[in-house]
Amino acid sequence: LHLNRLTSISEDVAHELAKYHMSLHLNGLTSIDKEVAQELAKVKGGLSLNRLTSIDKDVKLVTSSIGRRDSSGLRWQSKQNDMLRGSE
């Protein structure tokens, strides 16, 4: 599901989207908060967030455990992998 024009997302919307087994593309988001990250961590398909420009420490804690999943879990683009490792 391509929702790349979204520039923000609420925790409730993230929760609803995470219920379905599909690839989810949210490439319009430049930041997410901890609560949204926790819901997106439940996505059962791939997840693309390749326009995130910043991740605060709380989001980093949530995403660091999920950023290394294979194709059945989250797929982080190289920019997110660098941010998760702390080499922004």
PDB file of C-alpha atoms in Angstrom:
ATOM      1  CA  LEU A   1       0.000   0.000   0.000  1.00  0.00           C
ATOM      2  CA  HIS A   2       1.574   3.271  -1.122  1.00  0.00           C
ATOM      3  CA  LEU A   3       0.708   6.214   1.112  1.00  0.00           C
ATOM      4  CA  ASN A   4       3.706   8.326   0.174  1.00  0.00           C
ATOM      5  CA  ARG A   5       1.763  11.600   0.131  1.00  0.00           C
ATOM      6  CA  LEU A   6       1.063  11.424   3.858  1.00  0.00           C
ATOM      7  CA  THR A   7       3.248  13.869   5.748  1.00  0.00           C
ATOM      8  CA  SER A   8       2.040  12.874   9.212  1.00  0.00           C
ATOM      9  CA  ILE A   9       0.380   9.877  10.791  1.00  0.00           C
ATOM     10  CA  SER A  10      -1.367   9.382  14.119  1.00  0.00           C
ATOM     11  CA  GLU A  11      -0.880   6.487  16.494  1.00  0.00           C
ATOM     12  CA  ASP A  12      -4.455   5.330  15.783  1.00  0.00           C
ATOM     13  CA  VAL A  13      -3.925   5.270  12.012  1.00  0.00           C
ATOM     14  CA  ALA A  14      -0.604   3.441  12.410  1.00  0.00           C
ATOM     15  CA  HIS A  15      -2.383   0.906  14.636  1.00  0.00           C
ATOM     16  CA  GLU A  16      -5.047   0.267  11.991  1.00  0.00           C
ATOM     17  CA  LEU A  17      -2.518  -0.043   9.168  1.00  0.00           C
ATOM     18  CA  ALA A  18      -0.466  -2.540  11.166  1.00  0.00           C
ATOM     19  CA  LYS A  19      -3.419  -4.957  11.262  1.00  0.00           C
ATOM     20  CA  TYR A  20      -3.011  -5.941   7.602  1.00  0.00           C
ATOM     21  CA  HIS A  21      -0.353  -8.167   6.062  1.00  0.00           C
ATOM     22  CA  MET A  22       1.035  -5.969   3.282  1.00  0.00           C
ATOM     23  CA  SER A  23       3.975  -3.828   2.305  1.00  0.00           C
ATOM     24  CA  LEU A  24       3.444  -0.323   3.574  1.00  0.00           C
ATOM     25  CA  HIS A  25       5.146   2.675   1.961  1.00  0.00           C
ATOM     26  CA  LEU A  26       5.116   5.841   4.077  1.00  0.00           C
ATOM     27  CA  ASN A  27       7.864   7.734   2.294  1.00  0.00           C
ATOM     28  CA  GLY A  28       6.269  11.150   2.842  1.00  0.00           C
ATOM     29  CA  LEU A  29       6.958  11.020   6.571  1.00  0.00           C
ATOM     30  CA  THR A  30      10.054  12.867   7.721  1.00  0.00           C
ATOM     31  CA  SER A  31       9.642  12.075  11.427  1.00  0.00           C
ATOM     32  CA  ILE A  32       7.618   9.786  13.675  1.00  0.00           C
ATOM     33  CA  ASP A  33       7.119   9.751  17.419  1.00  0.00           C
ATOM     34  CA  LYS A  34       7.641   6.811  19.771  1.00  0.00           C
ATOM     35  CA  GLU A  35       3.972   5.807  19.806  1.00  0.00           C
ATOM     36  CA  VAL A  36       3.727   5.713  16.005  1.00  0.00           C
ATOM     37  CA  ALA A  37       7.013   3.770  15.831  1.00  0.00           C
ATOM     38  CA  GLN A  38       5.640   1.208  18.288  1.00  0.00           C
ATOM     39  CA  GLU A  39       2.558   0.696  16.120  1.00  0.00           C
ATOM     40  CA  LEU A  40       4.521   0.552  12.861  1.00  0.00           C
ATOM     41  CA  ALA A  41       6.779  -2.066  14.448  1.00  0.00           C
ATOM     42  CA  LYS A  42       3.753  -4.374  14.317  1.00  0.00           C
ATOM     43  CA  VAL A  43       3.462  -4.191  10.502  1.00  0.00           C
ATOM     44  CA  LYS A  44       3.485  -7.749   9.184  1.00  0.00           C
ATOM     45  CA  GLY A  45       4.738  -6.889   5.684  1.00  0.00           C
ATOM     46  CA  GLY A  46       7.558  -4.665   4.504  1.00  0.00           C
ATOM     47  CA  LEU A  47       7.761  -1.063   5.659  1.00  0.00           C
ATOM     48  CA  SER A  48       9.380   1.752   3.723  1.00  0.00           C
ATOM     49  CA  LEU A  49      10.192   5.009   5.541  1.00  0.00           C
ATOM     50  CA  ASN A  50      12.992   6.261   3.337  1.00  0.00           C
ATOM     51  CA  ARG A  51      12.431   9.989   3.901  1.00  0.00           C
ATOM     52  CA  LEU A  52      12.843  10.072   7.670  1.00  0.00           C
ATOM     53  CA  THR A  53      15.279  12.849   8.435  1.00  0.00           C
ATOM     54  CA  SER A  54      15.472  12.481  12.198  1.00  0.00           C
ATOM     55  CA  ILE A  55      14.816   9.876  14.835  1.00  0.00           C
ATOM     56  CA  ASP A  56      14.766  10.900  18.490  1.00  0.00           C
ATOM     57  CA  LYS A  57      16.270   8.616  21.126  1.00  0.00           C
ATOM     58  CA  ASP A  58      12.908   7.097  22.134  1.00  0.00           C
ATOM     59  CA  VAL A  59      12.061   6.180  18.539  1.00  0.00           C
ATOM     60  CA  LYS A  60      15.597   4.902  18.062  1.00  0.00           C
ATOM     61  CA  LEU A  61      15.133   2.488  20.984  1.00  0.00           C
ATOM     62  CA  VAL A  62      11.917   1.128  19.466  1.00  0.00           C
ATOM     63  CA  THR A  63      13.269   0.833  15.934  1.00  0.00           C
ATOM     64  CA  SER A  64      16.742  -0.488  16.745  1.00  0.00           C
ATOM     65  CA  SER A  65      15.316  -3.908  17.574  1.00  0.00           C
ATOM     66  CA  ILE A  66      13.267  -4.098  14.373  1.00  0.00           C
ATOM     67  CA  GLY A  67      15.547  -2.501  11.809  1.00  0.00           C
ATOM     68  CA  ARG A  68      17.353  -5.739  11.046  1.00  0.00           C
ATOM     69  CA  ARG A  69      14.367  -7.918  10.137  1.00  0.00           C
ATOM     70  CA  ASP A  70      14.287  -9.788   6.858  1.00  0.00           C
ATOM     71  CA  SER A  71      11.717  -9.288   4.102  1.00  0.00           C
ATOM     72  CA  SER A  72       8.907 -10.517   6.352  1.00  0.00           C
ATOM     73  CA  GLY A  73       9.513  -7.594   8.708  1.00  0.00           C
ATOM     74  CA  LEU A  74      10.622  -4.004   8.468  1.00  0.00           C
ATOM     75  CA  ARG A  75      12.836  -2.884   5.654  1.00  0.00           C
ATOM     76  CA  TRP A  76      14.820   0.205   6.470  1.00  0.00           C
ATOM     77  CA  GLN A  77      16.513   2.102   3.707  1.00  0.00           C
ATOM     78  CA  SER A  78      20.204   2.877   4.100  1.00  0.00           C
ATOM     79  CA  LYS A  79      19.557   6.349   5.549  1.00  0.00           C
ATOM     80  CA  GLN A  80      17.529   4.868   8.424  1.00  0.00           C
ATOM     81  CA  ASN A  81      20.157   2.170   9.021  1.00  0.00           C
ATOM     82  CA  ASP A  82      22.783   4.879   9.373  1.00  0.00           C
ATOM     83  CA  MET A  83      20.580   6.851  11.775  1.00  0.00           C
ATOM     84  CA  LEU A  84      19.786   3.721  13.811  1.00  0.00           C
ATOM     85  CA  ARG A  85      23.504   3.067  14.195  1.00  0.00           C
ATOM     86  CA  GLY A  86      24.038   6.662  15.273  1.00  0.00           C
ATOM     87  CA  SER A  87      26.098   7.743  12.261  1.00  0.00           C
ATOM     88  CA  GLU A  88      23.764  10.459  10.906  1.00  0.00           C
TER      89      GLU A  88
END
